Structure formats: structure tokens, C-alpha cells
Amino acid sequence: MSGKPIVEEMLQKIGSINRVEGFDPTPFAVEYTDMNTGENRKRLPVMIQMAWFRLKYPEGRIAVGVSPARDCFVATARVYPSYKDGPECFLAEATASRGPDPARPSVSPREWAQTAAVGIALRNAGFGLQFHAAGDAFLAEAPDELGERPQGEPESEPTYEVREPTPEEKLRQAQSTPCPIAKYSGKTLGEVLTLDPKAILWVANKFTGNQDISAAAKYLCDYALEQAAG
């Protein structure tokens, strides 16, 4: 029996990972040149990976941490299927480092590292070009991307998503965060704030189930105090 049909069948199964009805990420793939090998490859922009992730996991979250190192920033990203998941219950994790690029002085290495880590973590979670995950194509690509030099990063990605949100954006994000209190299941923190301000105060100061939710509640509390003082 020929091994080719088996390989094709396996590739079809791999291609169905994280499939979302009515969504095909393939047309969004962009080409880039691997600076180590000179080869042209294809990958999904981080913004498309994130959109795909949100379609598959509407309640998912992406946690990103960054720390300075010698001549660079090191970022670690974790992908969670639900905002309720604990710190260690992630689908995938990735680390990336970026330093200043003389060719693009306006690009923040901190934001660059964050974006790169998010993109690799999402790919590791299955939100990438899955057909590269079988055979030599994957073996050739994975080491290059994990250790990719700044020149190999697509021009369109460095400032996506990890830019500092405006105060208005931060407020909207905090208001749209789901409330963790069972009594208010299905409501957002913004909705609960108008119904029961003390509940938001409790989430901000005593809730320990999710740091992102607590931070959002604290932001709403601080905003309310500023408005009252004004």
C-alpha cells in the first residue's frame, strides 16, 4: 500500500485543527524571506491569528509578560481557551526576544518581542498554517521562527495589538470584561457597575480567580473615583 494516500489523509486531519465554520485563514497568508536560508516562506499575520483564535475561543485570552534583558526585551505569551483558566492551564506558550533594529529605529523592541511571542504561541496552539506541521517543511521552519532575527519579521507586524491602548480603549475593555460572580453570570463588569458597585469593588480587591478580571475591575473603580472627584 502506497504511503502517499496516508500522508495526504494525515495532512487533511492536520488542516482541520481549530477549524471554524465559514472561515479559511489560508488566503490571508503572507510571504516573507528567511534571513538565515534566503528561502521564501508563508505565514499568517498575528492579527489574523488572533482573529481566528477569537472565532474558535470567544472567551479565550492571551496573557503576555515582558522583561528587559541585555540589549533586548524578552516576552512570554500564553494562550488560554477561557479567561477562567488558571495560570498553568494554557494551550500553548512561547518566548521571543527582540533588540533594537538600526534599520527601523521607530519600532519598539519591547512591542516587537510581545508581538513575536503572541504569534509563535498562537501557532503552537494550532492557529497557523497547519500544512507546515508535517514533514520536512515544519522541521525546517520551526527552528528558524523560534530563533528568528529581527530582520526576518514581516514589516506589518511589529506594532500590532501590543501598542499601548488609549484610555478610552482601556475603559471599553474593562467594561466588556465578563463578571466572575455567579449572581451576575452573563453580564459584563460595566453592566454590573451600574447595578451593584460594591460587587465590582469586591472583584477588584478580593477576587483571586483571574488577575486580568481583577485588574479590569480595579480600572473601573479608579475611573469611577476620578469621575466623582471631577
CSV table of C-alpha atoms in Angstrom, one decimal:
chain,number,residue,atom,x,y,z
A,1,MET,CA,0.0,0.0,0.0
A,2,SER,CA,1.4,3.4,-1.0
A,3,GLY,CA,2.3,5.8,1.8
A,4,LYS,CA,1.2,8.8,-0.2
A,5,PRO,CA,-2.6,8.4,0.5
A,6,ILE,CA,-1.8,8.0,4.2
A,7,VAL,CA,0.3,11.2,4.2
A,8,GLU,CA,-2.5,13.1,2.4
A,9,GLU,CA,-5.0,11.8,4.8
A,10,MET,CA,-2.9,12.9,7.8
A,11,LEU,CA,-2.4,16.4,6.2
A,12,GLN,CA,-6.1,16.7,5.9
A,13,LYS,CA,-6.6,15.9,9.5
A,14,ILE,CA,-3.8,18.4,10.5
A,15,GLY,CA,-5.5,21.0,8.3
A,16,SER,CA,-8.8,20.6,10.3
A,17,ILE,CA,-7.2,21.6,13.6
A,18,ASN,CA,-9.1,24.5,15.1
A,19,ARG,CA,-11.5,24.6,12.1
A,20,VAL,CA,-14.1,27.3,12.3
A,21,GLU,CA,-17.3,27.1,10.1
A,22,GLY,CA,-17.1,29.6,7.3
A,23,PHE,CA,-13.5,30.8,8.0
A,24,ASP,CA,-10.4,29.9,5.9
A,25,PRO,CA,-7.2,31.5,7.1
A,26,THR,CA,-5.2,30.4,4.0
A,27,PRO,CA,-6.0,33.4,1.8
A,28,PHE,CA,-4.5,35.7,4.5
A,29,ALA,CA,-1.1,34.1,4.4
A,30,VAL,CA,1.8,36.4,3.5
A,31,GLU,CA,5.3,35.7,2.2
A,32,TYR,CA,8.5,36.5,4.0
A,33,THR,CA,12.1,35.8,3.4
A,34,ASP,CA,14.0,33.7,5.9
A,35,MET,CA,17.2,35.7,6.5
A,36,ASN,CA,19.1,32.6,7.6
A,37,THR,CA,18.3,30.5,4.5
A,38,GLY,CA,17.1,33.1,1.9
A,39,GLU,CA,14.1,30.9,1.3
A,40,ASN,CA,10.6,32.4,0.7
A,41,ARG,CA,8.1,31.1,3.2
A,42,LYS,CA,4.4,31.8,4.1
A,43,ARG,CA,2.9,32.6,7.5
A,44,LEU,CA,-0.2,34.2,8.9
A,45,PRO,CA,0.0,37.8,10.3
A,46,VAL,CA,-0.5,37.9,14.0
A,47,MET,CA,-3.7,40.0,13.6
A,48,ILE,CA,-5.2,37.1,11.5
A,49,GLN,CA,-4.1,34.5,14.1
A,50,MET,CA,-5.8,36.5,16.8
A,51,ALA,CA,-9.0,36.9,14.9
A,52,TRP,CA,-9.0,33.1,14.2
A,53,PHE,CA,-8.4,32.4,17.9
A,54,ARG,CA,-11.3,34.7,18.9
A,55,LEU,CA,-13.6,32.9,16.5
A,56,LYS,CA,-12.6,29.5,17.9
A,57,TYR,CA,-12.5,30.6,21.6
A,58,PRO,CA,-14.8,33.6,22.2
A,59,GLU,CA,-14.0,33.5,25.9
A,60,GLY,CA,-10.3,32.9,25.4
A,61,ARG,CA,-7.5,35.1,26.5
A,62,ILE,CA,-3.8,35.8,25.6
A,63,ALA,CA,-1.5,36.7,28.5
A,64,VAL,CA,1.8,38.5,27.7
A,65,GLY,CA,4.6,39.3,30.0
A,66,VAL,CA,7.8,41.1,29.1
A,67,SER,CA,11.1,41.8,30.9
A,68,PRO,CA,14.2,43.7,29.9
A,69,ALA,CA,17.4,41.7,29.2
A,70,ARG,CA,20.9,42.7,28.0
A,71,ASP,CA,20.4,44.6,24.7
A,72,CYS,CA,16.9,43.2,24.2
A,73,PHE,CA,13.4,42.5,25.6
A,74,VAL,CA,12.2,39.0,26.3
A,75,ALA,CA,8.5,38.4,26.1
A,76,THR,CA,6.5,35.3,27.1
A,77,ALA,CA,2.9,34.7,25.8
A,78,ARG,CA,0.4,32.1,26.9
A,79,VAL,CA,-2.8,31.2,25.1
A,80,TYR,CA,-5.8,30.2,27.2
A,81,PRO,CA,-9.1,28.7,25.8
A,82,SER,CA,-11.0,30.5,28.6
A,83,TYR,CA,-10.5,33.6,30.7
A,84,LYS,CA,-11.5,31.4,33.6
A,85,ASP,CA,-8.5,29.1,33.2
A,86,GLY,CA,-5.8,29.1,35.8
A,87,PRO,CA,-2.2,30.3,35.1
A,88,GLU,CA,-0.9,26.8,34.2
A,89,CYS,CA,-4.0,25.7,32.1
A,90,PHE,CA,-2.7,27.2,28.9
A,91,LEU,CA,-3.0,25.7,25.4
A,92,ALA,CA,0.5,26.8,24.3
A,93,GLU,CA,3.3,29.0,25.5
A,94,ALA,CA,6.1,30.8,23.6
A,95,THR,CA,9.0,33.1,24.3
A,96,ALA,CA,10.7,35.6,22.0
A,97,SER,CA,13.4,38.2,22.3
A,98,ARG,CA,13.9,41.3,20.2
A,99,GLY,CA,16.5,44.1,20.3
A,100,PRO,CA,16.7,47.4,18.6
A,101,ASP,CA,16.9,47.3,14.8
A,102,PRO,CA,19.0,50.1,13.3
A,103,ALA,CA,17.1,49.8,10.0
A,104,ARG,CA,13.8,50.6,11.8
A,105,PRO,CA,14.6,52.9,14.7
A,106,SER,CA,10.9,53.7,15.2
A,107,VAL,CA,10.0,50.1,16.0
A,108,SER,CA,9.8,49.4,19.8
A,109,PRO,CA,11.8,46.2,20.6
A,110,ARG,CA,9.5,45.7,23.6
A,111,GLU,CA,6.4,45.7,21.4
A,112,TRP,CA,8.2,43.7,18.8
A,113,ALA,CA,9.1,40.9,21.3
A,114,GLN,CA,5.5,40.8,22.6
A,115,THR,CA,4.0,40.5,19.1
A,116,ALA,CA,6.5,37.8,18.1
A,117,ALA,CA,5.8,35.8,21.3
A,118,VAL,CA,2.0,36.1,20.7
A,119,GLY,CA,2.3,34.9,17.1
A,120,ILE,CA,4.5,31.9,18.0
A,121,ALA,CA,2.3,30.9,20.9
A,122,LEU,CA,-0.8,31.0,18.7
A,123,ARG,CA,1.0,29.0,16.0
A,124,ASN,CA,2.0,26.4,18.7
A,125,ALA,CA,-1.7,26.2,19.7
A,126,GLY,CA,-2.6,25.4,16.1
A,127,PHE,CA,-3.5,28.8,14.8
A,128,GLY,CA,-1.0,28.8,12.0
A,129,LEU,CA,-0.5,27.2,8.6
A,130,GLN,CA,-1.1,23.7,9.6
A,131,PHE,CA,0.2,22.1,6.5
A,132,HIS,CA,3.7,23.1,7.6
A,133,ALA,CA,3.3,20.9,10.6
A,134,ALA,CA,4.1,17.7,8.7
A,135,GLY,CA,7.3,16.5,7.1
A,136,ASP,CA,10.4,18.5,6.3
A,137,ALA,CA,8.6,21.8,5.8
A,138,PHE,CA,7.8,22.0,9.5
A,139,LEU,CA,11.3,20.8,10.6
A,140,ALA,CA,12.9,23.5,8.5
A,141,GLU,CA,10.6,26.3,9.6
A,142,ALA,CA,10.2,25.8,13.4
A,143,PRO,CA,13.8,26.5,14.5
A,144,ASP,CA,14.1,29.5,12.2
A,145,GLU,CA,11.0,31.1,13.6
A,146,LEU,CA,11.8,30.5,17.2
A,147,GLY,CA,15.2,31.9,16.8
A,148,GLU,CA,14.3,34.4,14.1
A,149,ARG,CA,16.4,37.5,13.9
A,150,PRO,CA,14.6,40.9,13.7
A,151,GLN,CA,15.3,41.3,10.0
A,152,GLY,CA,13.1,38.3,9.3
A,153,GLU,CA,10.0,39.7,10.9
A,154,PRO,CA,7.3,40.9,8.4
A,155,GLU,CA,7.1,44.7,8.2
A,156,SER,CA,3.4,44.7,9.1
A,157,GLU,CA,3.6,43.0,12.4
A,158,PRO,CA,5.8,44.9,14.9
A,159,THR,CA,3.2,47.4,16.2
A,160,TYR,CA,0.1,45.3,16.0
A,161,GLU,CA,-2.0,44.6,19.1
A,162,VAL,CA,0.6,45.2,21.7
A,163,ARG,CA,0.6,49.0,21.3
A,164,GLU,CA,-0.5,50.9,24.5
A,165,PRO,CA,-4.3,51.2,24.4
A,166,THR,CA,-5.8,54.7,24.7
A,167,PRO,CA,-7.7,55.5,28.0
A,168,GLU,CA,-10.9,55.1,26.0
A,169,GLU,CA,-9.9,51.7,24.8
A,170,LYS,CA,-8.9,50.6,28.3
A,171,LEU,CA,-12.2,51.7,29.6
A,172,ARG,CA,-14.1,49.8,26.9
A,173,GLN,CA,-12.1,46.7,27.5
A,174,ALA,CA,-12.6,46.8,31.3
A,175,GLN,CA,-16.4,47.4,30.8
A,176,SER,CA,-16.7,44.5,28.4
A,177,THR,CA,-14.9,42.0,30.7
A,178,PRO,CA,-17.2,39.2,31.9
A,179,CYS,CA,-18.2,39.4,35.6
A,180,PRO,CA,-17.0,36.3,37.5
A,181,ILE,CA,-19.7,36.5,40.2
A,182,ALA,CA,-22.3,33.7,39.7
A,183,LYS,CA,-25.2,36.0,40.6
A,184,TYR,CA,-24.3,38.2,37.6
A,185,SER,CA,-23.4,35.4,35.2
A,186,GLY,CA,-23.6,36.6,31.6
A,187,LYS,CA,-23.2,40.2,32.5
A,188,THR,CA,-20.1,42.4,32.0
A,189,LEU,CA,-18.3,44.4,34.7
A,190,GLY,CA,-19.6,47.6,33.1
A,191,GLU,CA,-23.2,46.4,33.4
A,192,VAL,CA,-22.7,45.2,37.0
A,193,LEU,CA,-21.1,48.5,37.9
A,194,THR,CA,-24.4,50.3,37.3
A,195,LEU,CA,-26.4,47.6,39.2
A,196,ASP,CA,-24.1,46.8,42.1
A,197,PRO,CA,-20.9,49.0,42.5
A,198,LYS,CA,-20.0,47.1,45.7
A,199,ALA,CA,-19.7,43.9,43.6
A,200,ILE,CA,-17.1,45.5,41.4
A,201,LEU,CA,-15.2,46.6,44.4
A,202,TRP,CA,-15.2,43.0,45.7
A,203,VAL,CA,-13.9,41.8,42.4
A,204,ALA,CA,-11.2,44.4,42.4
A,205,ASN,CA,-9.9,43.7,45.9
A,206,LYS,CA,-10.9,40.2,46.9
A,207,PHE,CA,-11.4,38.1,43.8
A,208,THR,CA,-8.4,35.8,43.1
A,209,GLY,CA,-9.6,33.6,40.3
A,210,ASN,CA,-8.2,35.7,37.4
A,211,GLN,CA,-5.7,38.6,37.5
A,212,ASP,CA,-7.0,40.1,34.3
A,213,ILE,CA,-10.6,40.4,35.6
A,214,SER,CA,-9.4,41.9,38.9
A,215,ALA,CA,-7.3,44.4,37.0
A,216,ALA,CA,-10.3,45.4,34.9
A,217,ALA,CA,-12.4,45.8,38.0
A,218,LYS,CA,-9.7,48.0,39.6
A,219,TYR,CA,-9.5,50.1,36.5
A,220,LEU,CA,-13.3,50.7,36.6
A,221,CYS,CA,-13.1,51.6,40.3
A,222,ASP,CA,-10.3,54.1,39.7
A,223,TYR,CA,-12.2,55.6,36.8
A,224,ALA,CA,-15.3,56.0,38.9
A,225,LEU,CA,-13.3,57.8,41.6
A,226,GLU,CA,-11.8,60.1,39.0
A,227,GLN,CA,-15.2,60.9,37.7
A,228,ALA,CA,-16.6,61.6,41.1
A,229,ALA,CA,-13.6,63.8,42.0
A,230,GLY,CA,-14.0,65.7,38.8
